[in-house]
PDB file of C-alpha atoms in Angstrom:
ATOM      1  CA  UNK A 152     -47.029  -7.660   7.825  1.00  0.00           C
ATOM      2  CA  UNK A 153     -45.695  -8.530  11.710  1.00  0.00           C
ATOM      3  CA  UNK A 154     -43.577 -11.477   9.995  1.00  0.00           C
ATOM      4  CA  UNK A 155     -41.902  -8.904   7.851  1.00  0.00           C
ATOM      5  CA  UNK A 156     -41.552  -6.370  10.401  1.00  0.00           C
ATOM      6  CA  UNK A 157     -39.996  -9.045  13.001  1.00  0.00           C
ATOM      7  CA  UNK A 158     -38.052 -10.543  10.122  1.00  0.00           C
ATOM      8  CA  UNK A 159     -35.917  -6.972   9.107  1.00  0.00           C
ATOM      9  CA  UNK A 160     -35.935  -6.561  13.095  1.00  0.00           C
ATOM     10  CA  UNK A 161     -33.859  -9.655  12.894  1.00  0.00           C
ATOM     11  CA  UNK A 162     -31.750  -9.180  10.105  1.00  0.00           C
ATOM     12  CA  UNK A 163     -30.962  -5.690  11.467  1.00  0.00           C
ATOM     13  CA  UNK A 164     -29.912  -7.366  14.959  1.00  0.00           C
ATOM     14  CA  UNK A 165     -27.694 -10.041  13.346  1.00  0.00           C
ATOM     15  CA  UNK A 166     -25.938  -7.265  11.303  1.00  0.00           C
ATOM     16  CA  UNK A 167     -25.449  -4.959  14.077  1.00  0.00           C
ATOM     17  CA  UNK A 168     -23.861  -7.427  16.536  1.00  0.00           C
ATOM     18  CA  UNK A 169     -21.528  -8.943  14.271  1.00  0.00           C
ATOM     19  CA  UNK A 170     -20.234  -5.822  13.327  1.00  0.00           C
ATOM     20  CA  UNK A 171     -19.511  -4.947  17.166  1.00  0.00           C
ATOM     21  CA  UNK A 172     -18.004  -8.245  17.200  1.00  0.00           C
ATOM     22  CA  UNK A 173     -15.477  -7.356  14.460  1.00  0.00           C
ATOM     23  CA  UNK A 174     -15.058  -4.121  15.946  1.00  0.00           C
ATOM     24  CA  UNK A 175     -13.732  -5.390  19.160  1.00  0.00           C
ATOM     25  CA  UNK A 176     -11.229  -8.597  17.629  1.00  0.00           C
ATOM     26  CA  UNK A 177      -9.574  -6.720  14.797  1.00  0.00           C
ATOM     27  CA  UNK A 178      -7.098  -5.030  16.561  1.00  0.00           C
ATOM     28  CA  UNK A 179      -3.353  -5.910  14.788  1.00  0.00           C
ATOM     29  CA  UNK A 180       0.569  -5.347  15.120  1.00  0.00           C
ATOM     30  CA  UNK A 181       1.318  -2.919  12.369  1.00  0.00           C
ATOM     31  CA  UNK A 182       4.999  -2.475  13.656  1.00  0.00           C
ATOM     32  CA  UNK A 183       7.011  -3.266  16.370  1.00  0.00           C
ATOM     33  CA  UNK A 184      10.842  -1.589  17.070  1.00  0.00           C
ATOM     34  CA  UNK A 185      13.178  -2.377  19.274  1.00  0.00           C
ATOM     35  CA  UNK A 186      14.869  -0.828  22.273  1.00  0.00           C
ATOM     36  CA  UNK A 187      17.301   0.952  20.271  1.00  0.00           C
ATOM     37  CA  UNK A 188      14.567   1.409  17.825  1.00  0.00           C
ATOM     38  CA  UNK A 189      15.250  -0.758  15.378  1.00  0.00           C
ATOM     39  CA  UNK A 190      12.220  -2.629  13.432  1.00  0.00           C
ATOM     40  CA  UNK A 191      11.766  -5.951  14.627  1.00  0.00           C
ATOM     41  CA  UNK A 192       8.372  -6.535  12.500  1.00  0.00           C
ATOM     42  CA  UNK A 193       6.007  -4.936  10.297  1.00  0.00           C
ATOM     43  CA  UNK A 194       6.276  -1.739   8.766  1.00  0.00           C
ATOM     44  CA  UNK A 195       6.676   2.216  10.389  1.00  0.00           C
ATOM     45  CA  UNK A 196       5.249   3.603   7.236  1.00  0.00           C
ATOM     46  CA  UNK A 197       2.516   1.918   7.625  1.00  0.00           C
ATOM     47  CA  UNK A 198       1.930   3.372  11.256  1.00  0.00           C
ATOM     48  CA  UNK A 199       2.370   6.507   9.770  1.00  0.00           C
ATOM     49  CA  UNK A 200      -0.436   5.887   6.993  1.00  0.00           C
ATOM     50  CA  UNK A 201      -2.765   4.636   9.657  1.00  0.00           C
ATOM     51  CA  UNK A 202      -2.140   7.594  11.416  1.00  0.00           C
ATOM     52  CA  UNK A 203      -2.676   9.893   8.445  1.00  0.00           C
ATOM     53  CA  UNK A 204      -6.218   8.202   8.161  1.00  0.00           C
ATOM     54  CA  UNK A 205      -6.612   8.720  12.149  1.00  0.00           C
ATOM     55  CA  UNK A 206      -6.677   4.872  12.682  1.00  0.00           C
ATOM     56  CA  UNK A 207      -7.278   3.884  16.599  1.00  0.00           C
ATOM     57  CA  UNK A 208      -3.822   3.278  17.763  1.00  0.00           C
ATOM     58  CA  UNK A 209      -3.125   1.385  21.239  1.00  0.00           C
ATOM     59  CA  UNK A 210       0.663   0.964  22.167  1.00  0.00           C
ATOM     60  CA  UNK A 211       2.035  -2.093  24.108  1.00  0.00           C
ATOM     61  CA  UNK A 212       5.581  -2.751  25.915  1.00  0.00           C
ATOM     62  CA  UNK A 213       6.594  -4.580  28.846  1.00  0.00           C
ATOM     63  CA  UNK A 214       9.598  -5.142  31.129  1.00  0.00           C
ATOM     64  CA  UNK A 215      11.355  -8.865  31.975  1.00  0.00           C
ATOM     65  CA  UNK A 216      13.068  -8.756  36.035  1.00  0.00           C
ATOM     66  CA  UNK A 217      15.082 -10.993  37.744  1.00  0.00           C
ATOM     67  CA  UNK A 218      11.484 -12.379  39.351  1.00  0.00           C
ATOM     68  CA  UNK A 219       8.638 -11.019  37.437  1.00  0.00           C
ATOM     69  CA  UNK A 220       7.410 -10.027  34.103  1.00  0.00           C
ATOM     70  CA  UNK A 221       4.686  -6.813  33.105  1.00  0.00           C
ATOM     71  CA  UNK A 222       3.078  -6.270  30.556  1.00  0.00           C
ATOM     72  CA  UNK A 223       1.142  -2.973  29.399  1.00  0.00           C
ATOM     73  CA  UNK A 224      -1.235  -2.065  27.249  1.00  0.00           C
ATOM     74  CA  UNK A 225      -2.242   2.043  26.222  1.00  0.00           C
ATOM     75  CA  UNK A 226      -4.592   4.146  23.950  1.00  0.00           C
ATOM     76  CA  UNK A 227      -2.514   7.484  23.751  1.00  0.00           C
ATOM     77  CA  UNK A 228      -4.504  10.643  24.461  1.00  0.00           C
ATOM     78  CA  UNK A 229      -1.987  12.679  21.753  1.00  0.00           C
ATOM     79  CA  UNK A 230      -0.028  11.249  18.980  1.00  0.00           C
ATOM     80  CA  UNK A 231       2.849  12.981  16.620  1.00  0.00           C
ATOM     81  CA  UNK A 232       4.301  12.088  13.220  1.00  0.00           C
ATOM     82  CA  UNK A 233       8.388  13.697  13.291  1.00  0.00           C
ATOM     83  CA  UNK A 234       9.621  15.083   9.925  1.00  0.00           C
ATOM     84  CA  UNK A 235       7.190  12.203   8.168  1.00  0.00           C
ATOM     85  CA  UNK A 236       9.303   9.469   9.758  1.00  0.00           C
ATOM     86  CA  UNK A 237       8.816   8.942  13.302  1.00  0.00           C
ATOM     87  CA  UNK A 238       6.357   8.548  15.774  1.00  0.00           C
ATOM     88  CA  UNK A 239       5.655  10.030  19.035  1.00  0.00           C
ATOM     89  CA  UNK A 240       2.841   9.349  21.511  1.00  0.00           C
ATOM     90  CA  UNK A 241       1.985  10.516  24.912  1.00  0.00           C
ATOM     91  CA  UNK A 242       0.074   8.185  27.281  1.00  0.00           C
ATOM     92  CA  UNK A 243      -2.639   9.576  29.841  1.00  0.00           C
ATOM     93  CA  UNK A 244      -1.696  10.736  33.052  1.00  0.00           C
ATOM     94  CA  UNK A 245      -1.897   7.580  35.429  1.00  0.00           C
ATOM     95  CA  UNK A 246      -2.674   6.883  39.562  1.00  0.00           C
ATOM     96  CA  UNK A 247      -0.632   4.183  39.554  1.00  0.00           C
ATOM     97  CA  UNK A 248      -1.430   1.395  41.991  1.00  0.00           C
ATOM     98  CA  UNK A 249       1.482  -0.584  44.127  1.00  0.00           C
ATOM     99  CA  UNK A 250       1.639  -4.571  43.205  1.00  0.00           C
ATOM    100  CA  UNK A 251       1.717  -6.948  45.422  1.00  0.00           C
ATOM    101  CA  UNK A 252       3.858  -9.617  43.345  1.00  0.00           C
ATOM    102  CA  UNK A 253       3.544 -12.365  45.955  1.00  0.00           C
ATOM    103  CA  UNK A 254      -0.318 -12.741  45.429  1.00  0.00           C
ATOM    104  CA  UNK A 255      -0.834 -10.979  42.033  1.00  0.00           C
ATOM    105  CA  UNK A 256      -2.844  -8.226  42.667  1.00  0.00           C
ATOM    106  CA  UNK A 257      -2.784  -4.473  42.661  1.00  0.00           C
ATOM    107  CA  UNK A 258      -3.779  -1.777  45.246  1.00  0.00           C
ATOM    108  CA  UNK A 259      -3.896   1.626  46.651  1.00  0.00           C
ATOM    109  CA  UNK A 260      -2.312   0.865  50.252  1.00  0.00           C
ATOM    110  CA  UNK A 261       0.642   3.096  49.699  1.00  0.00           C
ATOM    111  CA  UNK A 262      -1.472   6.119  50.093  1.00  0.00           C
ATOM    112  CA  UNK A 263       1.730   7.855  48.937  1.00  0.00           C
ATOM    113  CA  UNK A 264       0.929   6.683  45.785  1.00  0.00           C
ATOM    114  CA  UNK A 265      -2.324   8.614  45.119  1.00  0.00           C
ATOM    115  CA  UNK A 266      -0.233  11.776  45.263  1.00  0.00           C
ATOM    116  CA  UNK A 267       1.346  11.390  42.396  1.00  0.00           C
ATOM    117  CA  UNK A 268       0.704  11.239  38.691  1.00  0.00           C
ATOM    118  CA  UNK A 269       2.636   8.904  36.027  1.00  0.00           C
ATOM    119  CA  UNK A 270       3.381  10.657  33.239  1.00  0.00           C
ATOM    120  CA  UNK A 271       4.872   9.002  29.663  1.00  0.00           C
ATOM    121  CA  UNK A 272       5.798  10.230  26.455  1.00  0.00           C
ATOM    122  CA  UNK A 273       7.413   7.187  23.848  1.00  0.00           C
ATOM    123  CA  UNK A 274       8.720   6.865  20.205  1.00  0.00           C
ATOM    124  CA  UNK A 275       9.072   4.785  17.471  1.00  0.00           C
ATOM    125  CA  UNK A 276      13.072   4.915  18.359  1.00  0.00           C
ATOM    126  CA  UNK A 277      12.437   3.038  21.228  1.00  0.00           C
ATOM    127  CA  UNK A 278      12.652   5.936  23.698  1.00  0.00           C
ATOM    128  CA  UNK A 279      10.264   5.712  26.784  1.00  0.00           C
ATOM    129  CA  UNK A 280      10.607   8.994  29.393  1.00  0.00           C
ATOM    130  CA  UNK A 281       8.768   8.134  32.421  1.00  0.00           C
ATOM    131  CA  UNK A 282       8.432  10.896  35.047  1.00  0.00           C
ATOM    132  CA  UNK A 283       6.039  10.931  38.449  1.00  0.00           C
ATOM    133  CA  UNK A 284       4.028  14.692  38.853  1.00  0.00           C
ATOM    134  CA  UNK A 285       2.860  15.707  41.936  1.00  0.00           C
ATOM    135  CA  UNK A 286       0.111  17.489  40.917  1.00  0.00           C
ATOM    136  CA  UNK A 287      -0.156  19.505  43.653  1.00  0.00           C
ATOM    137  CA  UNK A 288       2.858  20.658  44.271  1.00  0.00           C
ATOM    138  CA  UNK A 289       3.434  21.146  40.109  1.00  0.00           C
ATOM    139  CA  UNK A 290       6.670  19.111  40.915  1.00  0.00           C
ATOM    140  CA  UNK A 291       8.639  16.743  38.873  1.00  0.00           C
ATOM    141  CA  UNK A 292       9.246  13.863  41.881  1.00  0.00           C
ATOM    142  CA  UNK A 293      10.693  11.337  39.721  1.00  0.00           C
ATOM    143  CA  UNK A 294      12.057  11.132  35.741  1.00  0.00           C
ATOM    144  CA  UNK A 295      13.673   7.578  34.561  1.00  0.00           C
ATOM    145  CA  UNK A 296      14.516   8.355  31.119  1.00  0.00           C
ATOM    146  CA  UNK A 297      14.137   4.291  29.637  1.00  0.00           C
ATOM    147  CA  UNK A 298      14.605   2.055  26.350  1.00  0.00           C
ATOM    148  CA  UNK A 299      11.825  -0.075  25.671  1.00  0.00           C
ATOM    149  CA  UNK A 300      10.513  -2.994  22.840  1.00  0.00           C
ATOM    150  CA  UNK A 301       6.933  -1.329  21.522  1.00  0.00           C
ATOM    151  CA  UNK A 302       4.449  -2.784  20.158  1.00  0.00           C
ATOM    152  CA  UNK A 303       2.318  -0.381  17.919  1.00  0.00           C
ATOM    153  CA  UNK A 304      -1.461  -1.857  17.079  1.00  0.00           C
ATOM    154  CA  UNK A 305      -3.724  -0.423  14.706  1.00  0.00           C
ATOM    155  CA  UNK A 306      -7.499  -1.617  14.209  1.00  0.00           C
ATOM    156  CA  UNK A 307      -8.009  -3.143  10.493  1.00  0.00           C
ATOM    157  CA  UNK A 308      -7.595  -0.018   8.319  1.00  0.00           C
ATOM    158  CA  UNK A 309      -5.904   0.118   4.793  1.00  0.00           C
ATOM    159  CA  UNK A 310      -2.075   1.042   6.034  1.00  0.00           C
ATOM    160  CA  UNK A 311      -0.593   0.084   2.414  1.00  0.00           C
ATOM    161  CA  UNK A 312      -2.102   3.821   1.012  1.00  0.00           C
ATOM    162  CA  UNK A 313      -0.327   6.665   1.212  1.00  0.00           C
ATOM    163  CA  UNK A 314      -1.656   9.244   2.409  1.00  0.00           C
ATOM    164  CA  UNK A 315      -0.572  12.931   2.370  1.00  0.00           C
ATOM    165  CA  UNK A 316       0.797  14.797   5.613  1.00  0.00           C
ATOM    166  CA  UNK A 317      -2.024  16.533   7.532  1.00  0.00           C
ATOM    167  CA  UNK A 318       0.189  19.902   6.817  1.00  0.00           C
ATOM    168  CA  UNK A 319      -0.564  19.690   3.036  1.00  0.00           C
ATOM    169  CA  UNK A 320      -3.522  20.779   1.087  1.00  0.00           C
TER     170      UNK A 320
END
């Protein structure tokens, strides 16, 4: 009887940590668009299905200077499907930290900073509107209106299914 017992204890174990190991590696590009938002791989439909089916989304982009390169990853806090053909997500209001590109790091000694919140709302056309909130003062500080590559990731879902809009019965 304890061989059994130990026995399913182990077969429930094995099952239960490989599936958090899937869970945490199948994360995939389902589409990516350009600046001008133009697709340069996959397939917006398919972001739109996965959304339908209220797939895990997390958003990627990045920016190429003179000196230095960034690179971003986000899991928007709201997410919008335009007249069934594009795609609009807002990001979570950010602290952001100053970087210190000489060593690589990232920090709160601009005190400045910590005043202000980083606000971003971006689209399957490319569009990326930036602005800095002073919470406080209910201010707009900053808005840079940019164009940006994104990179839109799904978790392993069935995208190729249609699915209705979420207005229809």
């Amino acid at each position: 009887m304890n061989k059994i017992f130990i026995y399913i204890i182990v077969i429930i174990f094995s099952i239960s940590c490989n599936k958090i190991k899937q869970d945490d590696s199948n994360w995939f590009v389902v589409y990516k668009n350009d600046k001008r938002g133009n697709t340069v791989s996959g397939n917006k439909q398919h972001l739109i299905n996965a959304i339908r089916k209220g797939a895990s989304i997390r958003i990627g982009w990045g920016a190429k200077g003179k000196n230095h390169t960034i690179e971003h990853l986000s899991d928007p806090i709201w997410i919008a499907i335009l007249d069934k053909t594009e795609v609009i997500a807002h990001l979570d209001p950010q602290v952001l930290s100053a970087i210190d590109w000489k060593n690589l790091t990232a920090n709160y000694a601009d005190s400045t900073l910590i005043k202000k919140e980083w606000r971003v709302v971006l689209d399957t056309k490319g569009n990326f509107d930036a602005i800095w909130y002073d919470p406080i003062g209910r201010k707009i500080t900053e808005h840079r209106p940019q164009n940006h590559t994104i990179t839109w990731f799904i978790r392993n879902i069935d995208i190729q299914t249609a699915v209705k809009p979420l207005f229809e019965e």
